[in-house]
Coordinates of C-alpha atoms in Angstrom, one line a residue:
X1 CA -14.3 15.0 -9.3
X2 CA -12.6 16.4 -6.2
X3 CA -10.3 13.7 -4.7
X4 CA -8.4 13.8 -1.4
X5 CA -5.3 11.7 -1.1
X6 CA -3.5 11.0 2.2
X7 CA 0.1 9.9 2.0
X8 CA 0.5 11.9 -1.2
X9 CA 4.3 12.2 -0.7
X10 CA 4.9 8.5 -0.5
X11 CA 5.9 6.1 -3.2
X12 CA 2.4 5.0 -4.3
X13 CA 0.7 8.3 -3.4
X14 CA 3.1 10.4 -5.6
X15 CA 2.4 8.2 -8.6
X16 CA -1.4 8.1 -8.0
X17 CA -1.6 11.9 -7.5
X18 CA 0.1 12.5 -10.9
X19 CA -2.3 10.2 -12.7
X20 CA -5.5 11.4 -11.0
X21 CA -4.5 15.1 -11.5
X22 CA -4.9 14.6 -15.3
X23 CA -8.7 14.3 -15.0
X24 CA -9.6 15.4 -11.4
X25 CA -9.1 18.1 -8.9
X26 CA -6.7 16.6 -6.3
X27 CA -6.2 17.7 -2.6
X28 CA -2.9 16.2 -1.4
X29 CA -2.2 15.5 2.2
X30 CA 1.5 15.3 3.2
X31 CA 3.3 14.6 6.4
X32 CA 3.4 17.5 8.8
X33 CA 7.2 17.7 8.2
X34 CA 6.8 18.4 4.5
X35 CA 6.5 22.0 3.4
X36 CA 3.9 22.6 0.7
X37 CA 3.1 25.7 -1.3
X38 CA -0.1 25.0 -3.1
X39 CA -3.5 25.7 -1.6
X40 CA -4.7 22.2 -2.7
X41 CA -1.8 20.7 -0.7
X42 CA -2.1 20.2 3.1
X43 CA 0.8 19.5 5.4
X44 CA -0.4 18.1 8.7
X45 CA 0.5 15.5 11.4
X46 CA -2.2 12.9 11.0
X47 CA -1.4 11.4 14.4
X48 CA -2.7 14.6 16.0
X49 CA -6.5 14.3 15.8
X50 CA -7.4 17.7 17.2
X51 CA -5.0 19.4 14.8
X52 CA -6.5 17.4 12.0
X53 CA -10.0 18.4 12.9
X54 CA -9.2 22.1 13.0
X55 CA -7.3 22.0 9.7
X56 CA -9.9 20.0 7.8
X57 CA -13.0 21.5 9.4
X58 CA -12.0 24.8 7.8
X59 CA -11.4 23.1 4.4
X60 CA -14.7 21.3 4.5
X61 CA -16.5 24.6 4.6
X62 CA -14.8 25.6 1.4
X63 CA -14.8 22.5 -0.8
X64 CA -16.6 19.3 -1.4
X65 CA -14.7 16.1 -1.6
X66 CA -16.2 13.3 -3.7
X67 CA -13.6 10.6 -3.0
X68 CA -10.8 9.8 -0.6
X69 CA -7.7 7.6 -1.0
X70 CA -6.1 6.7 2.3
X71 CA -2.4 5.8 1.8
X72 CA -0.7 7.4 4.8
X73 CA 0.9 5.1 7.3
X74 CA 4.0 4.7 9.4
X75 CA 6.3 1.9 8.4
X76 CA 8.9 0.1 10.5
X77 CA 12.5 0.1 9.6
X78 CA 14.2 -3.3 9.8
X79 CA 15.5 -2.5 13.3
X80 CA 12.1 -1.2 14.6
X81 CA 9.8 -4.1 13.7
X82 CA 9.0 -4.7 17.4
X83 CA 8.3 -1.1 18.3
X84 CA 4.7 -0.9 19.4
X85 CA 4.6 2.8 18.7
X86 CA 4.1 1.9 15.1
X87 CA 0.8 0.3 15.9
X88 CA -0.2 3.3 18.1
X89 CA 0.7 5.8 15.4
X90 CA -1.2 4.1 12.6
X91 CA -4.3 3.7 14.8
X92 CA -4.1 7.5 15.6
X93 CA -3.8 8.1 11.8
X94 CA -6.9 6.0 11.3
X95 CA -8.8 8.1 13.8
X96 CA -7.9 11.1 11.8
X97 CA -9.1 9.5 8.6
X98 CA -12.5 8.9 10.3
X99 CA -12.6 12.5 11.3
X100 CA -11.8 13.7 7.8
X101 CA -14.4 11.3 6.3
X102 CA -17.1 12.5 8.7
X103 CA -16.4 16.1 7.8
X104 CA -16.4 15.7 4.0
X105 CA -18.8 12.7 3.7
X106 CA -17.2 11.5 0.3
X107 CA -19.1 9.1 -1.9
X108 CA -16.2 6.6 -1.6
X109 CA -13.3 5.9 0.7
X110 CA -10.5 3.6 -0.7
X111 CA -8.2 2.4 2.0
X112 CA -4.9 1.0 0.9
X113 CA -4.2 -1.9 3.2
X114 CA -1.5 -4.6 2.9
X115 CA -1.0 -8.3 2.4
X116 CA 1.0 -8.1 5.6
X117 CA -2.4 -8.8 7.4
X118 CA -1.8 -12.4 6.3
X119 CA 0.9 -14.8 7.8
X120 CA 4.2 -14.9 5.9
X121 CA 4.1 -18.7 5.6
X122 CA 3.7 -21.2 2.7
X123 CA 0.2 -21.2 1.4
X124 CA -2.4 -19.5 -0.7
X125 CA -4.2 -16.5 0.8
X126 CA -7.5 -15.1 -0.3
X127 CA -9.8 -12.5 1.2
X128 CA -11.5 -15.3 3.1
X129 CA -8.2 -16.3 4.8
X130 CA -8.0 -15.3 8.4
X131 CA -5.6 -12.5 9.2
X132 CA -2.6 -13.7 11.2
X133 CA 0.0 -10.9 11.2
X134 CA 1.6 -12.5 14.3
X135 CA 3.2 -14.9 11.8
X136 CA 4.6 -12.2 9.7
X137 CA 8.0 -10.3 10.3
X138 CA 6.0 -7.1 9.7
X139 CA 3.5 -8.1 12.4
X140 CA 2.8 -4.7 13.9
X141 CA 2.5 -3.1 10.5
X142 CA 0.2 -5.8 9.3
X143 CA -1.8 -5.6 12.5
X144 CA -2.2 -1.9 12.2
X145 CA -3.5 -2.3 8.6
X146 CA -6.1 -4.9 9.7
X147 CA -7.1 -2.6 12.6
X148 CA -7.5 0.2 10.2
X149 CA -9.9 -1.9 8.1
X150 CA -12.0 -2.8 11.1
X151 CA -12.1 0.7 12.6
X152 CA -13.1 2.3 9.3
X153 CA -15.9 -0.2 8.8
X154 CA -17.2 0.2 12.3
X155 CA -16.9 3.9 12.9
X156 CA -18.2 4.8 9.4
X157 CA -21.0 2.2 9.4
X158 CA -23.7 4.9 9.7
X159 CA -22.3 7.1 6.9
X160 CA -23.4 6.7 3.3
X161 CA -19.8 6.1 2.1
X162 CA -18.8 3.3 -0.2
X163 CA -15.8 1.7 1.5
X164 CA -13.1 -0.5 -0.2
X165 CA -10.1 -2.1 1.5
X166 CA -7.3 -3.1 -0.8
X167 CA -4.7 -5.6 0.5
X168 CA -1.8 -4.7 -1.7
X169 CA 1.2 -6.9 -2.5
X170 CA 4.9 -5.8 -2.9
X171 CA 4.9 -2.7 -5.1
X172 CA 7.9 -1.8 -7.3
X173 CA 8.8 0.8 -9.8
X174 CA 10.4 4.2 -10.1
X175 CA 10.9 5.9 -6.7
X176 CA 10.6 2.9 -4.5
X177 CA 12.7 2.6 -1.4
X178 CA 16.3 1.5 -2.0
X179 CA 16.1 -1.2 0.8
X180 CA 13.4 -3.2 -1.0
X181 CA 14.3 -6.5 -2.7
X182 CA 14.3 -5.3 -6.3
X183 CA 16.6 -2.3 -5.8
X184 CA 18.9 -4.4 -3.6
X185 CA 19.1 -7.0 -6.4
X186 CA 19.7 -4.4 -9.1
X187 CA 22.4 -2.6 -7.1
X188 CA 24.3 -5.9 -6.6
X189 CA 23.9 -6.7 -10.3
X190 CA 25.2 -3.3 -11.4
X191 CA 28.2 -3.4 -9.0
X192 CA 29.2 -7.1 -9.2
X193 CA 27.1 -8.5 -12.1
X194 CA 25.7 -11.0 -9.6
X195 CA 22.4 -11.4 -7.7
X196 CA 22.4 -13.2 -4.3
X197 CA 19.2 -15.0 -3.4
X198 CA 18.7 -16.6 0.0
X199 CA 16.8 -19.7 0.9
X200 CA 18.1 -21.1 -2.4
X201 CA 15.8 -18.7 -4.2
X202 CA 12.8 -20.7 -3.3
X203 CA 11.0 -17.9 -1.4
X204 CA 7.9 -16.8 -3.3
X205 CA 5.9 -13.6 -3.0
X206 CA 3.6 -11.4 -5.1
X207 CA 4.7 -8.3 -6.8
X208 CA 2.9 -5.5 -8.7
X209 CA 4.4 -2.6 -10.7
X210 CA 3.2 0.8 -9.5
X211 CA 1.7 1.9 -12.8
X212 CA -0.5 -1.3 -12.8
X213 CA -1.4 -0.6 -9.2
X214 CA -2.6 3.0 -10.1
X215 CA -4.8 1.5 -12.8
X216 CA -6.4 -0.8 -10.2
X217 CA -6.9 2.1 -7.8
X218 CA -8.7 4.0 -10.6
X219 CA -10.9 1.0 -11.3
X220 CA -12.1 1.0 -7.7
X221 CA -12.7 4.7 -7.9
X222 CA -14.9 4.4 -11.0
X223 CA -16.8 1.3 -10.2
X224 CA -19.5 0.6 -7.6
X225 CA -17.6 -2.0 -5.7
X226 CA -17.2 -2.5 -1.9
X227 CA -15.4 -4.8 0.5
X228 CA -12.0 -6.3 0.7
X229 CA -9.8 -7.2 -2.3
X230 CA -6.3 -8.6 -2.7
X231 CA -4.3 -6.5 -5.1
X232 CA -1.3 -8.1 -6.8
X233 CA 0.0 -9.1 -10.2
X234 CA 2.6 -11.9 -10.2
X235 CA 3.4 -14.6 -7.7
X236 CA 7.1 -15.3 -8.4
X237 CA 10.0 -17.0 -6.7
X238 CA 13.0 -14.9 -5.8
X239 CA 15.2 -16.9 -8.2
X240 CA 12.7 -16.2 -11.0
X241 CA 12.7 -12.6 -10.0
X242 CA 16.5 -12.5 -10.2
X243 CA 16.4 -14.2 -13.6
X244 CA 14.0 -11.6 -14.9
X245 CA 16.2 -8.7 -13.7
X246 CA 19.2 -10.3 -15.4
X247 CA 17.3 -10.6 -18.6
X248 CA 16.3 -6.9 -18.4
X249 CA 19.5 -5.4 -17.0
X250 CA 22.3 -8.0 -17.0
X251 CA 24.4 -9.8 -19.7
X252 CA 25.6 -13.3 -20.5
X253 CA 28.1 -13.1 -17.6
X254 CA 25.6 -12.3 -14.9
X255 CA 25.4 -14.9 -12.2
X256 CA 22.8 -15.8 -9.6
X257 CA 24.4 -16.9 -6.2
X258 CA 22.1 -19.1 -4.2
X259 CA 22.5 -19.2 -0.4
X260 CA 20.8 -22.0 1.6
X261 CA 20.1 -19.8 4.6
X262 CA 17.0 -17.6 4.6
X263 CA 13.3 -17.8 4.1
X264 CA 12.0 -20.5 1.8
X265 CA 8.3 -19.8 2.3
X266 CA 6.1 -20.0 -0.8
X267 CA 3.5 -17.3 -0.2
X268 CA 0.8 -17.1 -2.9
X269 CA -1.6 -14.1 -2.9
X270 CA -4.9 -15.2 -4.4
X271 CA -6.2 -12.4 -6.6
X272 CA -9.1 -14.3 -8.3
X273 CA -11.7 -12.1 -6.6
X274 CA -10.0 -9.0 -8.2
X275 CA -9.7 -10.8 -11.6
X276 CA -13.4 -11.7 -11.6
X277 CA -14.6 -8.1 -11.2
X278 CA -12.1 -6.8 -13.7
X279 CA -13.4 -9.2 -16.3
X280 CA -17.1 -8.5 -15.6

């Protein structure tokens, strides 16, 4: 199978690319800033639709693509969460994905969305829950992800492409960004033998290890499934997360410091829809 992966240089994309390359021919799409040397690797600015059309129009005359994974997106740094350019750029990237899909007409397009489409408040959120990214600190990122789902469904509605949208929880593992919660906790543990948790550690979220995520992505590649699915593994409080990290990397003298200030929301990602099809 010939598989095209956007965002191949990212955390998830790099892991997925390695796994899929064992059994398939992969075509990897990187940021236009990244130099690539292999003919199966493409470096292009996905926000430039005309450039994308030119680059992939030529490629579509040479190869057939059976499946696409869309992982490319712009993410906001902590000090840029209110920059609307993030939304504009991710919608421009979505337009390019539509262009690529119409050129290659793959059998399946798997779009990696995010649980940031839901509000970051206490509650349980399933695929039937209404998107409310305005109640999420990652509002513009979450909104861009929901827009991507809608735009793909609408603009590819006349194509014979199986479309799947995966609303993925917090992904962790080798190669993840150092400013994410688990690397931050581990760094403090290594340096001070302590882990600080805010909101008294009551905050709850869903996490999935990247190797488990790649297995789920392969499941959707190989099974005739369409629609929206929440993808996650474990709903866990931050104090429980800290305890797990101490069990794995700490010692008898490791200490959890609870701070009352901070988020105490108990966010539960409902993955029963995913669990049901995995068991069928």
